[in-house]
Amino acid sequence: MATIDGLPPLRDVIRDHELVAKKQLGQNFLLDLNLTAKIARQAGDLTACDVLEVGPGPGGLTRGLLAEGARRVLAVEKDARCLPALAEVADAYPGRLEVINGDALEVDAPAMLNAPIRVVANLPYNVGTELLVRWLTPKQWPPFWESLTLMFQKEVAERIVAKPGSKAYGRLALLAQWRADAKIVLTLPPEAFTPPPKIHSAVVHLTRLDQPRFPADAAILSRITAMGFNQRRKMLRSSLKGLAPDIEDRLRAAGIAPTARAEEIPLEGFCALAREIAK
Ligand code: SAM
C-alpha cells in the first residue's frame, strides 16, 4: 500500500525491526500516517521551524512532521531498538532528521536546535507530565519553544485546559494557562494505537505568551498553588496559613474570600495573591 512518503507502512517497519511494544517505555504506537500528518498539522506551519520530538518510536509522527515540511526534526528516543527504523527515515529526508538515543529528561535538546522551535510529541505517559512542567517553568521567559503540541492521556489533557470550579482544575491548569494559550485540538480513541491503551488520548496545543497573562513572581505563584491544591478541600485561610501570619488580610487584599477553596479561584486571583505575598 502506498504511504505519504514512499517509505514502507509502519506495520511492516515494526515487523521487520521486531519492535515489540514495551509497556515500561509507554510504547503505544500510531501506525496511521494520515493521522500522524494530521497531528503534525496541529502544530502550525513547520516549514521555517526546528521541531523537537520526544519518543519517535518506529517513526510514525516523525514521518508526519517531515512530510508536512518541518525544516528539521531532532528526535530523542530512549529505546535503541528503534534506531535502525529511524535511520531509514533520516535517509529518506537528507539533512532534516537527527536522532539522539537518550533519555529526554537528561538530554539538553534546546542547545541542539535553532529558533524558532516547536515541540511535537506523542509522549511516553510515564514522563509526559514531568516534561510539560519543565517546559512551562524555565528560569527565563519566554522559553526556548514557540508552541507545544503534545499527546497525553485524555484525563491529563483535561487537567491542562481546565477552568475554575471543575474537578480537573489545579496546578497544571494554572501553570499552563498563566504563560500560554492551551487548547485540546484532537481526541483519539484507544484503537488509534498499537497496542491500544485502556484510555482515550488527546492532543493539546499550547502557544506561549510573550508575557505572563497577569504579573506575578513565578516561585511565589508556584508555592501558593502547591499549598492551595495539596489540600484542595480546605479553605484557603487554612491551607495557606503557613505563607504569612496575616494570610486572611492578604487574601482579602487580593480580592479573595478567606473561606474560599483553591479550586474556586481563577488564575487572576492567584496572581493577585502572589503580588500581595511579595509585598
Ligand atoms: N512517537 C511514536 C508514535 O507516535 O507512534 C511513539 C510514541 S510512544 C507513546 C512513546 C515513545 O517514547 C516510545 O518510543 C518510547 O520508547 C519513548 N520513550 C519513553 N521514555 C522516554 C524517555 N525518557 N526519553 C525519550 N524517549 C522515551
mmCIF file of C-alpha atoms and ligand atoms in Angstrom:
data_model
loop_
_atom_site.group_PDB
_atom_site.id
_atom_site.type_symbol
_atom_site.label_atom_id
_atom_site.label_comp_id
_atom_site.label_asym_id
_atom_site.label_seq_id
_atom_site.Cartn_x
_atom_site.Cartn_y
_atom_site.Cartn_z
ATOM 1 C CA MET A 1 0.000 0.000 0.000
ATOM 2 C CA ALA A 2 1.356 3.459 -0.914
ATOM 3 C CA THR A 3 2.282 5.707 2.026
ATOM 4 C CA ILE A 4 2.506 9.509 2.269
ATOM 5 C CA ASP A 5 6.288 9.351 1.870
ATOM 6 C CA GLY A 6 7.004 6.223 -0.155
ATOM 7 C CA LEU A 7 8.596 4.519 2.850
ATOM 8 C CA PRO A 8 7.184 1.157 3.998
ATOM 9 C CA PRO A 9 3.961 1.098 6.065
ATOM 10 C CA LEU A 10 4.623 1.252 9.806
ATOM 11 C CA ARG A 11 3.191 -2.219 10.379
ATOM 12 C CA ASP A 12 5.966 -3.587 8.132
ATOM 13 C CA VAL A 13 8.601 -1.411 9.824
ATOM 14 C CA ILE A 14 7.587 -2.738 13.230
ATOM 15 C CA ARG A 15 7.587 -6.328 11.970
ATOM 16 C CA ASP A 16 10.905 -6.058 10.114
ATOM 17 C CA HIS A 17 12.686 -4.414 13.071
ATOM 18 C CA GLU A 18 10.953 -6.626 15.651
ATOM 19 C CA LEU A 19 9.716 -3.626 17.630
ATOM 20 C CA VAL A 20 7.506 -5.450 20.106
ATOM 21 C CA ALA A 21 5.992 -2.672 22.273
ATOM 22 C CA LYS A 22 7.408 -2.325 25.785
ATOM 23 C CA LYS A 23 4.902 -1.211 28.391
ATOM 24 C CA GLN A 24 7.517 0.231 30.752
ATOM 25 C CA LEU A 25 8.553 2.690 27.990
ATOM 26 C CA GLY A 26 4.944 3.774 27.398
ATOM 27 C CA GLN A 27 5.050 2.338 23.878
ATOM 28 C CA ASN A 28 1.677 2.718 22.185
ATOM 29 C CA PHE A 29 2.453 3.379 18.556
ATOM 30 C CA LEU A 30 0.487 5.335 15.950
ATOM 31 C CA LEU A 31 0.510 3.417 12.663
ATOM 32 C CA ASP A 32 -1.785 5.571 10.525
ATOM 33 C CA LEU A 33 0.404 8.077 8.668
ATOM 34 C CA ASN A 34 -2.604 10.186 7.677
ATOM 35 C CA LEU A 35 -3.325 10.587 11.381
ATOM 36 C CA THR A 36 0.281 11.428 12.270
ATOM 37 C CA ALA A 37 0.332 14.043 9.479
ATOM 38 C CA LYS A 38 -2.899 15.474 10.920
ATOM 39 C CA ILE A 39 -1.274 15.723 14.365
ATOM 40 C CA ALA A 40 1.748 17.423 12.775
ATOM 41 C CA ARG A 41 -0.571 19.976 11.146
ATOM 42 C CA GLN A 42 -1.964 20.948 14.578
ATOM 43 C CA ALA A 43 1.477 22.439 15.304
ATOM 44 C CA GLY A 44 1.044 25.056 12.552
ATOM 45 C CA ASP A 45 3.435 25.874 9.736
ATOM 46 C CA LEU A 46 6.621 23.893 10.365
ATOM 47 C CA THR A 47 8.494 24.827 7.220
ATOM 48 C CA ALA A 48 10.550 27.539 8.933
ATOM 49 C CA CYS A 49 10.871 25.709 12.287
ATOM 50 C CA ASP A 50 13.093 23.227 14.040
ATOM 51 C CA VAL A 51 10.971 20.596 15.767
ATOM 52 C CA LEU A 52 11.828 18.719 18.937
ATOM 53 C CA GLU A 53 10.144 15.322 19.082
ATOM 54 C CA VAL A 54 10.348 13.180 22.214
ATOM 55 C CA GLY A 55 9.918 9.437 21.768
ATOM 56 C CA PRO A 56 9.731 8.908 17.983
ATOM 57 C CA GLY A 57 9.497 5.093 18.389
ATOM 58 C CA PRO A 58 9.230 3.492 14.929
ATOM 59 C CA GLY A 59 8.808 6.973 13.401
ATOM 60 C CA GLY A 60 5.105 7.452 12.671
ATOM 61 C CA LEU A 61 4.826 11.014 13.972
ATOM 62 C CA THR A 62 8.358 11.792 12.773
ATOM 63 C CA ARG A 63 7.318 10.901 9.245
ATOM 64 C CA GLY A 64 4.191 13.038 9.616
ATOM 65 C CA LEU A 65 6.309 16.019 10.706
ATOM 66 C CA LEU A 66 8.759 15.619 7.828
ATOM 67 C CA ALA A 67 6.031 15.040 5.241
ATOM 68 C CA GLU A 68 4.350 18.237 6.494
ATOM 69 C CA GLY A 69 7.560 20.110 5.719
ATOM 70 C CA ALA A 70 9.360 20.555 9.072
ATOM 71 C CA ARG A 71 12.671 22.323 8.401
ATOM 72 C CA ARG A 72 14.489 19.967 10.754
ATOM 73 C CA VAL A 73 13.440 17.394 13.372
ATOM 74 C CA LEU A 74 15.520 16.462 16.405
ATOM 75 C CA ALA A 75 14.074 13.254 17.838
ATOM 76 C CA VAL A 76 15.108 11.933 21.257
ATOM 77 C CA GLU A 77 14.404 8.217 21.737
ATOM 78 C CA LYS A 78 15.353 6.111 24.752
ATOM 79 C CA ASP A 79 14.843 2.716 23.093
ATOM 80 C CA ALA A 80 17.887 1.849 20.966
ATOM 81 C CA ARG A 81 15.857 -0.850 19.153
ATOM 82 C CA CYS A 82 14.102 1.987 17.231
ATOM 83 C CA LEU A 83 17.301 3.486 15.796
ATOM 84 C CA PRO A 84 17.595 1.374 12.580
ATOM 85 C CA ALA A 85 13.980 2.183 11.627
ATOM 86 C CA LEU A 86 14.603 5.884 12.294
ATOM 87 C CA ALA A 87 17.828 5.772 10.251
ATOM 88 C CA GLU A 88 15.737 4.723 7.233
ATOM 89 C CA VAL A 89 13.529 7.782 7.735
ATOM 90 C CA ALA A 90 16.620 10.011 8.034
ATOM 91 C CA ASP A 91 17.934 8.601 4.726
ATOM 92 C CA ALA A 92 14.654 9.484 3.010
ATOM 93 C CA TYR A 93 14.899 13.116 4.248
ATOM 94 C CA PRO A 94 18.592 14.008 3.898
ATOM 95 C CA GLY A 95 19.808 16.547 6.452
ATOM 96 C CA ARG A 96 16.399 17.019 8.059
ATOM 97 C CA LEU A 97 16.247 14.346 10.787
ATOM 98 C CA GLU A 98 18.676 13.871 13.625
ATOM 99 C CA VAL A 99 18.046 11.141 16.189
ATOM 100 C CA ILE A 100 19.535 11.143 19.674
ATOM 101 C CA ASN A 101 19.486 7.874 21.597
ATOM 102 C CA GLY A 102 18.888 9.028 25.173
ATOM 103 C CA ASP A 103 16.502 9.956 27.938
ATOM 104 C CA ALA A 104 14.546 13.147 27.168
ATOM 105 C CA LEU A 105 14.744 14.070 30.854
ATOM 106 C CA GLU A 106 18.528 14.253 30.582
ATOM 107 C CA VAL A 107 19.329 15.372 27.023
ATOM 108 C CA ASP A 108 19.869 19.134 26.557
ATOM 109 C CA ALA A 109 17.849 19.243 23.346
ATOM 110 C CA PRO A 110 17.293 23.049 23.123
ATOM 111 C CA ALA A 111 21.070 23.522 22.805
ATOM 112 C CA MET A 112 20.942 21.464 19.596
ATOM 113 C CA LEU A 113 18.131 23.410 17.936
ATOM 114 C CA ASN A 114 17.759 26.732 16.143
ATOM 115 C CA ALA A 115 14.861 29.122 16.751
ATOM 116 C CA PRO A 116 12.018 29.167 16.044
ATOM 117 C CA ILE A 117 11.413 25.842 17.780
ATOM 118 C CA ARG A 118 8.190 23.869 18.132
ATOM 119 C CA VAL A 119 7.816 20.759 20.278
ATOM 120 C CA VAL A 120 5.608 17.992 18.918
ATOM 121 C CA ALA A 121 5.344 14.596 20.610
ATOM 122 C CA ASN A 122 3.235 11.572 21.385
ATOM 123 C CA LEU A 123 4.672 11.486 24.876
ATOM 124 C CA PRO A 124 5.509 8.399 26.868
ATOM 125 C CA TYR A 125 2.861 8.512 29.627
ATOM 126 C CA ASN A 126 5.388 7.986 32.420
ATOM 127 C CA VAL A 127 7.402 11.159 31.699
ATOM 128 C CA GLY A 128 4.833 13.301 29.878
ATOM 129 C CA THR A 129 3.671 15.445 32.789
ATOM 130 C CA GLU A 130 7.197 15.954 34.101
ATOM 131 C CA LEU A 131 8.404 17.163 30.706
ATOM 132 C CA LEU A 132 5.437 19.516 30.351
ATOM 133 C CA VAL A 133 6.053 21.056 33.780
ATOM 134 C CA ARG A 134 9.732 21.570 32.916
ATOM 135 C CA TRP A 135 8.827 23.234 29.609
ATOM 136 C CA LEU A 136 6.350 25.519 31.401
ATOM 137 C CA THR A 137 8.684 26.526 34.248
ATOM 138 C CA PRO A 138 12.062 27.511 32.797
ATOM 139 C CA LYS A 139 14.263 30.020 34.641
ATOM 140 C CA GLN A 140 13.766 32.576 31.849
ATOM 141 C CA TRP A 141 10.585 33.514 29.984
ATOM 142 C CA PRO A 142 9.971 33.398 27.015
ATOM 143 C CA PRO A 143 11.087 29.756 26.848
ATOM 144 C CA PHE A 144 13.027 28.042 24.045
ATOM 145 C CA TRP A 145 9.778 26.893 22.367
ATOM 146 C CA GLU A 146 7.081 28.774 20.436
ATOM 147 C CA SER A 147 4.482 26.035 20.833
ATOM 148 C CA LEU A 148 3.984 22.576 22.318
ATOM 149 C CA THR A 149 1.738 20.074 20.530
ATOM 150 C CA LEU A 150 1.542 17.064 22.802
ATOM 151 C CA MET A 151 -0.428 13.835 23.084
ATOM 152 C CA PHE A 152 -1.491 12.923 26.623
ATOM 153 C CA GLN A 153 -3.931 10.624 28.307
ATOM 154 C CA LYS A 154 -7.247 12.480 27.876
ATOM 155 C CA GLU A 155 -7.579 12.962 31.628
ATOM 156 C CA VAL A 156 -4.211 14.783 31.745
ATOM 157 C CA ALA A 157 -5.159 16.897 28.707
ATOM 158 C CA GLU A 158 -8.347 17.933 30.525
ATOM 159 C CA ARG A 159 -6.303 18.996 33.558
ATOM 160 C CA ILE A 160 -4.169 21.262 31.341
ATOM 161 C CA VAL A 161 -7.120 23.176 29.870
ATOM 162 C CA ALA A 162 -9.397 23.016 32.966
ATOM 163 C CA LYS A 163 -11.311 26.054 34.206
ATOM 164 C CA PRO A 164 -12.030 27.050 37.854
ATOM 165 C CA GLY A 165 -14.769 25.084 39.580
ATOM 166 C CA SER A 166 -14.123 21.844 37.695
ATOM 167 C CA LYS A 167 -12.640 18.711 39.247
ATOM 168 C CA ALA A 168 -9.747 18.787 36.785
ATOM 169 C CA TYR A 169 -8.728 22.355 37.759
ATOM 170 C CA GLY A 170 -5.439 22.537 39.612
ATOM 171 C CA ARG A 171 -1.739 23.335 39.380
ATOM 172 C CA LEU A 172 -1.313 22.012 35.853
ATOM 173 C CA ALA A 173 -4.089 24.287 34.515
ATOM 174 C CA LEU A 174 -2.616 27.321 36.287
ATOM 175 C CA LEU A 175 0.942 26.618 35.142
ATOM 176 C CA ALA A 176 -0.187 26.109 31.555
ATOM 177 C CA GLN A 177 -2.641 28.995 31.343
ATOM 178 C CA TRP A 178 -0.512 31.591 33.123
ATOM 179 C CA ARG A 179 2.020 31.844 30.319
ATOM 180 C CA ALA A 180 0.412 30.029 27.382
ATOM 181 C CA ASP A 181 -2.829 29.558 25.478
ATOM 182 C CA ALA A 182 -3.824 25.911 25.837
ATOM 183 C CA LYS A 183 -6.497 24.001 23.936
ATOM 184 C CA ILE A 184 -7.391 20.396 23.127
ATOM 185 C CA VAL A 185 -7.210 20.051 19.347
ATOM 186 C CA LEU A 186 -7.804 16.309 18.814
ATOM 187 C CA THR A 187 -9.211 13.388 20.801
ATOM 188 C CA LEU A 188 -8.206 9.837 19.904
ATOM 189 C CA PRO A 189 -9.799 6.509 20.850
ATOM 190 C CA PRO A 190 -7.664 3.612 22.145
ATOM 191 C CA GLU A 191 -7.928 1.825 18.754
ATOM 192 C CA ALA A 192 -5.799 4.558 17.129
ATOM 193 C CA PHE A 193 -2.768 2.979 18.833
ATOM 194 C CA THR A 194 -0.947 -0.337 18.659
ATOM 195 C CA PRO A 195 -1.227 -1.854 21.197
ATOM 196 C CA PRO A 196 -4.384 0.023 22.277
ATOM 197 C CA PRO A 197 -4.089 1.615 25.737
ATOM 198 C CA LYS A 198 -7.008 1.353 28.183
ATOM 199 C CA ILE A 199 -7.828 5.068 27.999
ATOM 200 C CA HIS A 200 -8.642 7.745 25.421
ATOM 201 C CA SER A 201 -5.912 10.194 24.429
ATOM 202 C CA ALA A 202 -5.946 13.848 23.415
ATOM 203 C CA VAL A 203 -3.592 16.277 21.714
ATOM 204 C CA VAL A 204 -3.098 19.608 23.492
ATOM 205 C CA HIS A 205 -1.684 22.612 21.638
ATOM 206 C CA LEU A 206 -0.025 25.279 23.795
ATOM 207 C CA THR A 207 1.152 28.581 22.334
ATOM 208 C CA ARG A 208 3.456 30.591 24.538
ATOM 209 C CA LEU A 209 2.587 34.152 25.523
ATOM 210 C CA ASP A 210 5.434 36.666 25.382
ATOM 211 C CA GLN A 211 4.466 37.927 28.834
ATOM 212 C CA PRO A 212 2.560 36.091 31.581
ATOM 213 C CA ARG A 213 -1.181 36.741 31.422
ATOM 214 C CA PHE A 214 -1.060 38.537 34.834
ATOM 215 C CA PRO A 215 2.052 39.751 36.651
ATOM 216 C CA ALA A 216 3.316 37.525 39.491
ATOM 217 C CA ASP A 217 6.554 36.079 40.794
ATOM 218 C CA ALA A 218 6.872 32.538 39.395
ATOM 219 C CA ALA A 219 8.290 30.994 42.578
ATOM 220 C CA ILE A 220 5.639 32.552 44.845
ATOM 221 C CA LEU A 221 2.823 31.600 42.479
ATOM 222 C CA SER A 222 4.133 28.049 42.338
ATOM 223 C CA ARG A 223 4.297 27.847 46.158
ATOM 224 C CA ILE A 224 0.774 29.233 46.603
ATOM 225 C CA THR A 225 -0.769 26.873 44.078
ATOM 226 C CA ALA A 226 1.109 23.865 45.503
ATOM 227 C CA MET A 227 -0.124 24.671 49.029
ATOM 228 C CA GLY A 228 -3.650 25.525 47.920
ATOM 229 C CA PHE A 229 -4.199 22.416 45.816
ATOM 230 C CA ASN A 230 -2.379 19.939 48.084
ATOM 231 C CA GLN A 231 -5.333 20.417 50.417
ATOM 232 C CA ARG A 232 -7.909 21.384 47.829
ATOM 233 C CA ARG A 233 -10.929 20.686 50.067
ATOM 234 C CA LYS A 234 -9.676 23.086 52.759
ATOM 235 C CA MET A 235 -10.446 26.801 52.941
ATOM 236 C CA LEU A 236 -7.549 28.952 51.740
ATOM 237 C CA ARG A 237 -7.145 30.693 55.111
ATOM 238 C CA SER A 238 -6.236 27.287 56.490
ATOM 239 C CA SER A 239 -4.324 25.661 53.566
ATOM 240 C CA LEU A 240 -2.207 28.835 53.100
ATOM 241 C CA LYS A 241 -1.708 29.785 56.736
ATOM 242 C CA GLY A 242 1.986 28.840 56.598
ATOM 243 C CA LEU A 243 2.556 31.549 53.960
ATOM 244 C CA ALA A 244 2.034 34.639 56.112
ATOM 245 C CA PRO A 245 0.794 35.261 59.684
ATOM 246 C CA ASP A 246 -1.825 37.695 58.335
ATOM 247 C CA ILE A 247 -2.957 35.436 55.486
ATOM 248 C CA GLU A 248 -6.647 36.389 55.923
ATOM 249 C CA ASP A 249 -5.840 40.076 55.338
ATOM 250 C CA ARG A 250 -3.650 39.232 52.355
ATOM 251 C CA LEU A 251 -6.397 37.094 50.833
ATOM 252 C CA ARG A 252 -8.926 39.920 51.275
ATOM 253 C CA ALA A 253 -6.482 42.442 49.782
ATOM 254 C CA ALA A 254 -6.204 40.175 46.732
ATOM 255 C CA GLY A 255 -9.997 40.122 46.448
ATOM 256 C CA ILE A 256 -10.311 36.531 47.672
ATOM 257 C CA ALA A 257 -12.665 35.426 50.455
ATOM 258 C CA PRO A 258 -10.554 33.669 53.141
ATOM 259 C CA THR A 259 -13.187 30.917 53.259
ATOM 260 C CA ALA A 260 -12.850 30.147 49.529
ATOM 261 C CA ARG A 261 -11.178 26.938 48.306
ATOM 262 C CA ALA A 262 -8.342 26.787 45.773
ATOM 263 C CA GLU A 263 -10.498 25.162 43.109
ATOM 264 C CA GLU A 264 -12.820 28.210 43.012
ATOM 265 C CA ILE A 265 -10.083 30.790 42.433
ATOM 266 C CA PRO A 266 -9.298 31.882 38.862
ATOM 267 C CA LEU A 267 -5.737 32.417 37.664
ATOM 268 C CA GLU A 268 -6.109 36.186 38.086
ATOM 269 C CA GLY A 269 -6.877 35.703 41.798
ATOM 270 C CA PHE A 270 -3.824 33.509 42.394
ATOM 271 C CA CYS A 271 -1.638 36.096 40.640
ATOM 272 C CA ALA A 272 -3.139 38.943 42.741
ATOM 273 C CA LEU A 273 -2.409 36.920 45.893
ATOM 274 C CA ALA A 274 1.164 36.237 44.741
ATOM 275 C CA ARG A 275 1.647 40.012 44.378
ATOM 276 C CA GLU A 276 0.218 40.615 47.861
ATOM 277 C CA ILE A 277 2.526 37.979 49.379
ATOM 278 C CA ALA A 278 5.512 39.531 47.564
ATOM 279 C CA LYS A 279 4.855 42.982 49.126
HETATM 280 N N1 SAM B 1 6.037 8.698 18.513
HETATM 281 C C1 SAM B 1 5.703 7.295 18.398
HETATM 282 C C2 SAM B 1 4.285 7.183 17.886
HETATM 283 O O1 SAM B 1 3.559 8.182 17.966
HETATM 284 O O2 SAM B 1 3.906 6.103 17.422
HETATM 285 C C3 SAM B 1 5.862 6.555 19.715
HETATM 286 C C4 SAM B 1 5.087 7.122 20.888
HETATM 287 S S1 SAM B 1 5.142 6.105 22.326
HETATM 288 C C5 SAM B 1 3.653 6.659 23.116
HETATM 289 C C6 SAM B 1 6.372 6.852 23.367
HETATM 290 C C7 SAM B 1 7.818 6.709 22.895
HETATM 291 O O3 SAM B 1 8.668 7.374 23.851
HETATM 292 C C8 SAM B 1 8.360 5.297 22.795
HETATM 293 O O4 SAM B 1 9.014 5.120 21.582
HETATM 294 C C9 SAM B 1 9.342 5.165 23.976
HETATM 295 O O5 SAM B 1 10.399 4.269 23.727
HETATM 296 C C10 SAM B 1 9.839 6.591 24.095
HETATM 297 N N2 SAM B 1 10.328 6.957 25.454
HETATM 298 C C11 SAM B 1 9.898 6.505 26.650
HETATM 299 N N3 SAM B 1 10.541 7.127 27.659
HETATM 300 C C12 SAM B 1 11.393 8.006 27.089
HETATM 301 C C13 SAM B 1 12.337 8.949 27.586
HETATM 302 N N4 SAM B 1 12.506 9.124 28.901
HETATM 303 N N5 SAM B 1 13.058 9.681 26.714
HETATM 304 C C14 SAM B 1 12.881 9.517 25.368
HETATM 305 N N6 SAM B 1 12.010 8.644 24.830
HETATM 306 C C15 SAM B 1 11.273 7.899 25.668
#
